[in-house]
Coordinates of C-alpha atoms and ligand atoms in Angstrom, one line a residue:
X1 CA -0.2 0.3 0.2
X2 CA 1.5 4.0 -0.2
X3 CA -0.3 5.4 -2.8
X4 CA -3.8 7.5 -2.6
X5 CA -5.5 5.4 -5.3
X6 CA -5.3 2.1 -2.3
X7 CA -7.3 3.9 0.2
X8 CA -9.8 1.7 1.9
X9 CA -10.3 1.7 5.1
X10 CA -8.7 3.0 8.3
X11 CA -5.9 1.0 7.9
X12 CA -4.9 2.5 4.5
X13 CA -5.0 5.7 5.3
X14 CA -2.7 5.3 8.4
X15 CA -0.2 3.6 6.6
X16 CA -0.1 5.8 3.8
X17 CA -0.2 9.2 6.3
X18 CA 2.7 7.1 9.0
X19 CA 4.6 6.7 5.4
X20 CA 4.3 10.6 4.9
X21 CA 5.6 11.2 8.4
X22 CA 1.9 12.9 9.3
X23 CA 1.5 10.5 12.8
X24 CA 2.7 10.4 16.2
X25 CA 1.4 7.9 18.6
X26 CA 1.0 8.9 22.3
X27 CA 1.3 5.6 24.5
X28 CA -0.7 6.1 28.5
X29 CA -3.6 8.7 27.9
X30 CA -6.8 8.7 29.8
X31 CA -10.0 7.9 28.2
X32 CA -11.2 10.8 31.1
X33 CA -10.9 13.8 29.4
X34 CA -6.5 13.2 29.0
X35 CA -7.0 12.3 25.2
X36 CA -9.6 15.2 24.6
X37 CA -6.9 17.6 26.3
X38 CA -4.2 15.4 24.7
X39 CA -6.4 16.9 21.3
X40 CA -6.8 19.7 22.4
X41 CA -3.5 21.1 22.7
X42 CA -2.3 19.3 19.6
X43 CA -5.0 21.5 17.2
X44 CA -3.7 24.1 18.9
X45 CA -0.3 24.0 17.3
X46 CA 0.6 24.9 13.6
X47 CA 0.6 22.3 11.1
X48 CA -1.2 19.6 14.1
X49 CA 0.1 15.9 13.0
X50 CA -2.8 12.8 13.8
X51 CA -2.6 11.7 17.0
X52 CA -2.9 7.9 17.9
X53 CA -3.2 7.4 21.1
X54 CA -2.2 3.6 22.5
X55 CA -2.2 2.2 25.7
X56 CA -5.1 4.3 26.8
X57 CA -5.6 3.2 30.4
X58 CA -8.1 0.8 31.3
X59 CA -7.9 -0.6 28.1
X60 CA -6.0 -3.6 26.4
X61 CA -2.9 -2.3 23.9
X62 CA -4.2 -2.5 20.8
X63 CA -8.0 -0.9 21.3
X64 CA -7.4 2.7 20.1
X65 CA -8.5 6.0 19.0
X66 CA -7.5 9.1 16.4
X67 CA -7.8 12.5 16.4
X68 CA -6.9 15.7 14.0
X69 CA -7.1 13.3 11.3
X70 CA -7.9 16.0 8.8
X71 CA -6.2 18.9 10.1
X72 CA -3.4 19.9 8.0
X73 CA -3.7 20.8 3.8
X74 CA -1.0 17.4 3.4
X75 CA -4.0 14.7 5.2
X76 CA -7.1 16.3 4.1
X77 CA -5.5 16.3 0.7
X78 CA -4.3 12.5 0.6
X79 CA -8.2 11.9 2.4
X80 CA -9.8 13.7 -0.9
X81 CA -7.1 12.3 -3.5
X82 CA -6.6 15.7 -4.3
X83 CA -2.4 15.6 -3.8
X84 CA -0.3 15.9 -0.4
X85 CA 2.5 18.7 -1.3
X86 CA -1.1 22.2 -1.6
X87 CA -1.5 24.4 1.1
X88 CA -4.5 26.2 1.7
X89 CA -5.0 27.5 -1.1
X90 CA -4.0 25.7 -3.9
X91 CA -6.1 22.8 -1.8
X92 CA -9.3 25.2 -2.1
X93 CA -8.3 25.4 -6.1
X94 CA -8.1 21.4 -6.6
X95 CA -11.0 21.0 -4.9
X96 CA -13.4 23.7 -6.9
X97 CA -16.2 22.1 -8.2
X98 CA -15.5 18.8 -7.4
X99 CA -18.0 18.1 -4.8
X100 CA -20.5 18.8 -7.8
X101 CA -19.3 16.5 -10.4
X102 CA -18.6 14.2 -7.0
X103 CA -22.7 14.3 -6.6
X104 CA -23.0 14.6 -10.5
X105 CA -21.4 10.7 -10.6
X106 CA -22.2 9.4 -7.6
X107 CA -25.3 7.3 -9.3
X108 CA -22.4 6.0 -11.2
X109 CA -20.6 4.1 -8.3
X110 CA -23.6 2.0 -6.1
X111 CA -22.5 0.0 -3.1
X112 CA -20.5 -3.8 -3.7
X113 CA -22.4 -5.0 -1.0
X114 CA -19.7 -8.4 0.2
X115 CA -20.6 -11.6 2.1
X116 CA -18.3 -10.2 4.9
X117 CA -15.8 -7.7 5.9
X118 CA -12.8 -7.1 8.5
X119 CA -15.9 -5.4 9.9
X120 CA -17.1 -8.5 10.9
X121 CA -14.5 -10.2 12.9
X122 CA -16.6 -9.8 15.9
X123 CA -19.8 -8.9 16.6
X124 CA -21.9 -8.7 19.3
X125 CA -25.9 -9.6 20.5
X126 CA -27.6 -7.7 23.2
X127 CA -26.8 -9.9 25.9
X128 CA -22.8 -8.7 25.7
X129 CA -23.2 -5.0 24.1
X130 CA -21.2 -2.8 26.0
X131 CA -19.8 0.0 24.2
X132 CA -17.5 1.2 26.7
X133 CA -15.5 -1.9 26.2
X134 CA -13.0 0.9 23.7
X135 CA -12.0 3.7 25.3
X136 CA -14.5 5.5 24.4
X137 CA -13.3 9.3 25.9
X138 CA -14.9 12.2 27.8
X139 CA -13.6 14.4 25.2
X140 CA -14.2 17.5 27.6
X141 CA -14.6 18.4 31.0
X142 CA -18.4 19.0 31.6
X143 CA -19.4 17.1 28.5
X144 CA -22.5 15.4 29.9
X145 CA -21.2 11.8 29.7
X146 CA -19.0 10.0 26.8
X147 CA -19.7 10.3 23.1
X148 CA -18.5 6.8 20.8
X149 CA -20.3 8.8 17.7
X150 CA -17.6 11.9 17.0
X151 CA -16.1 10.8 13.3
X152 CA -19.4 9.1 12.8
X153 CA -21.2 8.2 10.1
X154 CA -24.8 7.5 11.4
X155 CA -26.5 5.2 8.4
X156 CA -30.5 6.1 7.7
X157 CA -32.6 5.2 4.3
X158 CA -35.3 6.7 3.3
X159 CA -38.8 4.5 3.4
X160 CA -40.3 5.3 0.3
X161 CA -37.2 5.3 -2.6
X162 CA -34.5 3.2 -0.6
X163 CA -32.0 6.1 -1.2
X164 CA -29.6 5.8 1.5
X165 CA -28.0 8.9 3.8
X166 CA -24.8 9.9 6.1
X167 CA -24.3 12.3 8.5
X168 CA -22.0 12.8 11.2
X169 CA -24.6 12.8 13.9
X170 CA -22.8 13.1 18.0
X171 CA -23.4 9.6 19.5
X172 CA -23.3 9.8 23.4
X173 CA -23.2 6.2 25.3
X174 CA -26.0 5.2 27.3
X175 CA -27.6 3.0 29.4
X176 CA -24.0 1.2 30.8
X177 CA -23.2 0.5 27.6
X178 CA -25.9 -0.5 26.1
X179 CA -27.2 2.1 24.4
X180 CA -26.5 5.3 22.3
X181 CA -28.3 8.3 21.5
X182 CA -28.4 10.0 18.2
X183 CA -28.2 13.4 18.0
X184 CA -29.0 14.7 15.2
X185 CA -30.8 18.2 14.9
X186 CA -33.8 19.2 12.7
X187 CA -33.9 20.3 9.5
X188 CA -31.0 17.3 8.5
X189 CA -31.5 14.7 6.0
X190 CA -31.2 11.8 8.6
X191 CA -33.7 13.3 11.2
X192 CA -36.5 13.7 7.5
X193 CA -35.6 9.7 7.2
X194 CA -36.3 8.8 10.9
X195 CA -39.5 10.8 11.5
X196 CA -40.7 9.4 8.1
X197 CA -40.0 5.3 9.0
X198 CA -42.3 6.3 12.2
X199 CA -44.9 8.5 11.0
X200 CA -44.9 4.5 8.5
X201 CA -43.6 1.6 10.6
X202 CA -43.5 3.5 14.4
X203 CA -39.6 2.5 14.6
X204 CA -36.6 3.3 12.3
X205 CA -33.2 1.2 11.3
X206 CA -30.4 2.1 11.6
X207 CA -25.9 1.4 11.1
X208 CA -23.2 3.5 12.2
X209 CA -20.1 3.3 11.7
X210 CA -17.5 4.6 14.1
X211 CA -13.7 4.1 12.9
X212 CA -13.3 5.0 8.5
X213 CA -11.7 6.0 6.3
X214 CA -11.6 9.6 7.1
X215 CA -13.3 10.3 3.6
X216 CA -16.3 8.7 5.4
X217 CA -16.2 11.5 8.1
X218 CA -16.1 14.4 5.5
X219 CA -18.9 13.3 3.0
X220 CA -21.0 12.6 6.5
X221 CA -20.1 15.3 8.2
X222 CA -20.6 17.9 4.7
X223 CA -24.2 19.2 2.8
X224 CA -24.5 16.7 0.3
X225 CA -27.8 17.1 -1.8
X226 CA -30.5 15.6 -0.6
X227 CA -31.1 12.2 -2.4
X228 CA -27.7 11.7 -2.9
X229 CA -26.1 8.1 -1.1
X230 CA -23.2 9.2 0.5
X231 CA -21.0 6.0 0.4
X232 CA -22.4 6.4 -3.4
X233 CA -20.6 9.9 -3.2
X234 CA -17.7 8.9 -1.9
X235 CA -17.3 5.8 -4.6
X236 CA -17.3 8.9 -7.0
X237 CA -14.4 10.6 -4.8
X238 CA -12.4 6.9 -5.0
X239 CA -12.9 6.3 -8.2
X240 CA -14.9 2.7 -7.0
X241 CA -17.6 1.8 -5.3
X242 CA -17.4 1.2 -1.3
X243 CA -17.9 -2.5 0.1
X244 CA -20.2 -2.9 2.9
X245 CA -21.7 -6.0 4.4
X246 CA -25.3 -5.8 5.5
X247 CA -26.3 -5.2 8.8
X248 CA -27.9 -8.9 10.4
X249 CA -30.8 -7.1 12.5
X250 CA -31.7 -4.2 9.4
X251 CA -30.6 -4.9 6.1
X252 CA -28.9 -1.7 6.2
X253 CA -25.8 -1.6 4.5
X254 CA -22.0 -1.3 6.9
X255 CA -18.5 -0.4 5.2
X256 CA -16.8 -3.5 4.9
X257 CA -13.7 -2.3 6.4
X258 CA -15.3 0.1 9.1
X259 CA -13.2 -0.8 12.1
X260 CA -16.8 -0.3 15.1
X261 CA -20.1 -0.3 13.7
X262 CA -23.5 -0.7 15.6
X263 CA -27.2 -1.2 14.3
X264 CA -30.5 -1.1 15.8
X265 CA -34.4 0.6 15.4
X266 CA -34.6 4.1 17.0
X267 CA -38.6 4.6 18.2
X268 CA -40.5 7.6 19.3
X269 CA -40.5 7.0 22.8
X270 CA -37.1 6.0 23.2
X271 CA -35.2 9.1 24.5
X272 CA -31.9 9.4 26.8
X273 CA -30.7 13.0 28.8
X274 CA -28.5 13.9 25.8
X275 CA -25.4 16.1 26.6
X276 CA -24.1 19.1 27.4
X277 CA -21.4 18.6 24.8
X278 CA -18.8 21.3 23.9
X279 CA -19.9 21.9 20.7
X280 CA -17.9 23.8 17.1
X281 CA -19.3 27.2 18.6
X282 CA -16.7 26.8 20.9
X283 CA -19.1 26.7 24.1
X284 CA -21.2 23.8 25.7
X285 CA -24.0 25.9 24.2
X286 CA -26.7 22.9 22.9
X287 CA -27.5 22.4 27.2
X288 CA -29.1 19.1 27.9
X289 CA -32.1 17.6 26.5
X290 CA -34.2 14.4 25.5
X291 CA -33.0 12.5 22.7
X292 CA -34.0 9.3 20.5
X293 CA -31.6 6.8 21.6
X294 CA -30.7 3.5 19.8
X295 CA -30.9 0.4 21.8
X296 CA -28.2 -1.4 20.1
X297 CA -29.1 -4.9 18.9
X298 CA -25.3 -5.4 17.3
X299 CA -22.4 -4.3 17.3
X300 CA -19.3 -5.1 15.1
X301 CA -16.0 -4.8 14.9
X302 CA -12.2 -5.5 13.7
X303 CA -9.8 -6.9 15.9
X304 CA -7.2 -4.0 17.8
X305 CA -10.4 -1.4 16.7
X306 CA -9.6 2.4 16.0
X307 CA -12.7 4.6 16.6
X308 CA -12.0 7.5 14.7
X309 CA -12.5 11.2 17.5
X310 CA -13.5 14.2 16.0
X311 CA -14.4 16.6 18.6
X312 CA -15.2 20.0 18.7
X313 CA -14.7 22.7 20.3
X314 CA -13.0 26.3 21.2
X315 CA -11.6 26.5 17.0
X316 CA -9.5 25.7 16.2
X317 CA -10.5 22.7 16.8
X318 CA -10.6 18.4 15.6
X319 CA -12.7 18.9 12.0
X320 CA -12.5 22.9 12.2
X321 CA -9.6 22.9 9.2
X322 CA -11.5 20.2 6.9
X323 CA -14.9 22.3 7.4
X324 CA -13.0 25.4 6.5
X325 CA -11.5 24.0 3.0
X326 CA -14.9 22.2 2.2
X327 CA -16.3 25.5 2.8
X328 CA -14.5 27.9 0.7
X329 CA -14.5 25.6 -1.9
X330 CA -18.5 25.3 -2.1
X331 CA -19.1 28.4 -1.7
X332 CA -16.2 30.0 -4.2
X333 CA -18.6 27.5 -6.3
X334 CA -21.6 28.8 -5.3
X335 CA -20.8 32.5 -6.3
X336 CA -19.8 31.4 -9.3
X337 CA -21.9 29.9 -10.7
X338 CA -25.0 31.8 -10.0
X339 CA -22.9 34.6 -12.1
X340 CA -21.3 36.6 -9.8
X341 CA -17.6 37.5 -11.9
X342 CA -14.1 38.8 -10.0
X343 CA -14.2 35.8 -7.5
X344 CA -10.8 35.9 -6.9
X345 CA -11.2 33.8 -3.4
X346 CA -13.2 32.3 -0.2
X347 CA -12.0 31.5 3.0
X348 CA -14.3 30.1 5.4
X349 CA -12.2 31.0 8.7
X350 CA -11.9 28.1 11.4
X351 CA -12.2 31.4 14.1
X352 CA -16.0 31.1 13.1
X353 CA -16.2 27.6 12.7
X354 CA -16.1 27.6 9.2
X355 CA -19.0 29.0 8.7
X356 CA -19.4 32.6 10.8
X357 CA -16.3 34.4 9.6
X358 CA -16.8 34.2 5.5
X359 CA -14.1 36.3 3.7
X360 CA -14.5 37.2 0.4
X361 CA -11.6 38.6 -2.4
X362 CA -13.6 39.9 -5.8
X363 CA -11.4 42.7 -8.6
X364 CA -14.1 45.3 -8.2
X365 CA -15.6 46.0 -11.9
X366 CA -18.0 48.4 -11.1
X367 CA -20.5 49.9 -8.1
X368 CA -22.3 47.6 -5.7
X369 CA -20.3 44.8 -6.9
X370 CA -18.8 44.6 -3.7
X371 CA -22.4 44.8 -1.5
X372 CA -23.7 42.0 -4.3
X373 CA -20.7 39.6 -3.5
X374 CA -21.4 40.1 0.6
X375 CA -25.0 39.7 0.5
X376 CA -24.9 36.7 -2.3
X377 CA -22.0 34.6 0.4
X378 CA -24.7 35.9 3.4
X379 CA -27.4 33.7 1.7
X380 CA -26.1 31.3 -0.1
X381 CA -27.5 27.6 0.3
X382 CA -23.4 26.4 1.5
X383 CA -23.5 28.9 3.4
X384 CA -26.2 30.4 5.0
X385 CA -26.8 28.4 8.0
X386 CA -25.3 29.9 10.8
X387 CA -23.5 32.5 9.2
X388 CA -22.7 35.9 11.3
X389 CA -20.1 38.1 9.5
X390 CA -19.3 38.4 5.2
X391 CA -16.2 40.1 4.5
X392 CA -16.1 42.2 1.5
X393 CA -12.3 42.1 0.3
X394 CA -10.3 43.4 -2.8
X395 CA -8.0 41.0 -4.8
X396 CA -4.7 42.4 -3.5
X397 CA -5.8 41.1 0.2
X398 CA -5.5 37.4 1.3
X399 CA -8.5 35.6 2.5
X400 CA -7.2 33.2 4.1
X401 CA -4.6 35.8 6.1
X402 CA -6.9 37.2 9.7
X403 CA -4.7 39.5 10.1
X404 CA -4.6 41.0 6.2
X405 CA -9.0 40.8 6.1
X406 CA -8.4 42.8 9.7
X407 CA -5.8 45.0 8.2
X408 CA -8.4 46.0 5.4
X409 CA -11.8 46.3 7.9
X410 CA -9.7 48.7 9.8
X411 CA -8.3 50.1 7.1
X412 CA -11.0 50.6 3.8
X413 CA -14.4 50.0 6.0
X414 CA -16.0 53.4 7.5
X415 CA -17.7 51.4 10.3
X416 CA -20.9 53.9 9.5
X417 CA -21.0 53.4 6.1
X418 CA -20.1 49.7 5.0
X419 CA -21.9 47.3 7.9
X420 CA -24.8 46.3 6.6
X421 CA -26.6 44.1 9.2
X422 CA -29.2 41.1 8.1
X423 CA -31.8 40.3 10.3
X424 CA -34.0 37.0 11.0
X425 CA -31.4 34.6 9.9
X426 CA -30.9 31.5 9.8
X427 CA -29.3 30.4 12.8
X428 CA -28.8 27.1 15.4
X429 CA -30.2 26.0 18.2
X430 CA -26.6 25.6 18.9
X431 CA -25.4 29.8 19.1
X432 CA -24.6 30.5 22.7
X433 CA -26.6 33.8 21.8
X434 CA -30.0 32.5 21.3
X435 CA -32.4 32.7 24.2
X436 CA -33.4 30.1 25.8
X437 CA -36.5 28.5 24.1
X438 CA -36.0 31.3 21.5
X439 CA -36.3 30.6 18.0
X440 CA -32.9 30.0 16.3
X441 CA -33.1 32.8 13.5
X442 CA -29.6 35.5 14.2
X443 CA -28.8 38.2 12.6
X444 CA -25.5 39.1 10.2
X445 CA -23.3 41.4 9.3
X446 CA -21.5 41.8 5.7
X447 CA -18.9 44.5 5.8
X448 CA -17.4 46.0 2.8
X449 CA -14.2 45.9 3.4
X450 CA -13.1 47.1 0.0
X451 CA -11.6 50.5 -1.3
X452 CA -14.2 52.5 -2.0
X453 CA -15.7 52.9 -5.6
X454 CA -15.8 56.4 -5.8
X455 CA -12.2 56.6 -4.3
X456 CA -10.6 53.3 -6.4
X457 CA -8.0 55.7 -8.2
X458 CA -6.9 58.0 -5.7
X459 CA -7.0 55.9 -2.9
X460 CA -3.1 55.8 -0.7
X461 CA -1.0 53.6 -1.8
X462 CA 0.1 50.4 -0.1
X463 CA 2.6 50.9 2.4
X464 CA 5.4 47.6 1.1
X465 CA 7.7 46.2 -1.1
X466 CA 6.6 45.4 -4.4
X467 CA 6.5 41.7 -4.7
X468 CA 9.2 41.4 -7.4
X469 CA 12.0 43.1 -4.6
X470 CA 10.2 41.0 -1.9
X471 CA 11.4 37.9 -4.0
X472 CA 14.9 39.6 -4.7
X473 CA 16.1 40.1 -1.4
X474 CA 14.3 37.2 -0.1
X475 CA 16.8 34.6 -2.2
X476 CA 19.6 36.6 -1.2
X477 CA 19.7 36.5 2.1
X478 CA 17.6 33.1 2.8
X479 CA 19.2 32.3 5.9
X480 CA 18.3 35.3 8.1
X481 CA 14.9 35.2 6.2
X482 CA 13.8 31.5 5.3
X483 CA 14.3 30.9 1.9
X484 CA 11.8 31.2 -1.1
X485 CA 8.6 33.1 -0.3
Ligands
FMN1 C1 -17.5 15.6 13.3 C2 -18.8 16.3 13.0 C3 -20.1 16.3 13.8 C4 -21.0 16.6 13.8 N1 -21.9 16.6 14.6 C5 -23.1 16.5 14.9 C6 -24.6 16.5 15.4 O1 -24.2 16.0 16.4 N2 -26.3 17.3 14.9 C7 -25.9 17.3 13.4 O2 -27.7 17.6 13.6 N3 -24.9 17.5 12.7 C8 -23.5 17.6 13.0 N4 -22.6 17.6 12.1 C9 -22.8 18.3 11.3 C10 -23.8 17.4 10.0 O3 -22.4 16.2 10.3 C11 -23.2 17.3 8.5 O4 -24.8 18.7 8.4 C12 -24.3 16.4 7.3 O5 -24.2 17.4 6.5 C13 -25.1 15.8 7.9 O6 -25.8 15.0 7.0 P1 -26.9 15.6 6.3 O7 -26.9 16.6 5.4 O8 -27.2 14.1 4.5 O9 -28.3 15.7 7.1 C14 -21.2 17.4 12.7 C15 -20.5 17.4 11.7 C16 -19.3 16.9 11.7 C17 -17.9 17.1 10.6

């Protein structure tokens, strides 16, 4: 194994990441807060490696947890099959138009059902189920419990069409390890499936994979169009179908190479208190609520299984980089598709969890262009959920640099003139600003940080060296200046 084309499961992914020097082992950490804290300290580093926890306190060696799987450009590029030598900008460029192509091609890659697979090396029935036999972390200090599903893919079907959906919906261990609550927010495709099954059959079948090629986390955790199976979409990314085994109880698919998978039925009245949980906003903002709970009827796992962890929290968190890159490419594509000219770059900043703060760089073409870019970006379906700020900058400003974006705001935005607000927009239950029991509206600002259109020709010149001179001096004093830019 050794090429991007060979990744079919988490073991293949790890082998390649290890070969690239992208994985560090952490031995002897405790599942109780320590794995979470080590992971957090790692996300805050520049260019964090993936961490593979082993020898976890209270658990057999070999029962592992992986975090930070896609927290840098190299591993995300590797996961998406786009290359391992791209920087943030090149990764977004390489990704642009791909999500649309993958969705369009998905139906050419129906899953391939196989009789058995590594996930079925161990199968436990109801009498033997204990999810806490795995090293399930208590990720954050004030979490309401231990979350086995963070980097998970929860599979449901549309009972009418049979179309499969996968969503990354967090799963908290319940009832001493015999059950798991599944927190599917209203509006998600999985929630619609479950509602429909309840109406038709009084119960809803579910399978969930808890460790897999991180590509499955990308597709489950990203807004793939309704009606498109995320497993077929993953097949389109890989260029070959995903192998699945059929769940013994529900008949729903389970990725054949999954590390750990669970199966059972959700029932309308079967809920357990879920949360609080450290959310992607950086707060325990969702509180605790009764949430639909799966009485697990089968657990499948490989020998020495690896749990794929992806805990959110105050950014940067486990998947904030992945979300930033995916959102940036999708929003840039959507702006161009709707006919906006002069789009030079988009970056969905990690500080806003990849949702709340967008920077859009444009080459200003006409009066009103900057505001148009801002209003459109703030309301595109790919961007509207939980956006708070869209900052529109000129093409000479790097939208990926928070410092450059803030500098443009400080010097090109007249606050009284150039900040527009939109009200009653699409917010979230987990917004820390939402008042208790209030509907999840929010408001947002479009900040025009472009040079004023009427002064484009006369705006003061930026006080910085010409790029050609900069290149020249960097080449001349490489030891002092760190080599070519
Ligand atoms: C690691 C991770 C955890 C997530 N946790 C949740 C969650 O607990 N509940 C939820 O509704 N969405 C969660 N999301 C977002 C959804 O997975 C995302 O909106 C996805 O598009 C949902 O799938 P769907 O569009 O098929 O419904 C999470 C995303 C990621 C990447």
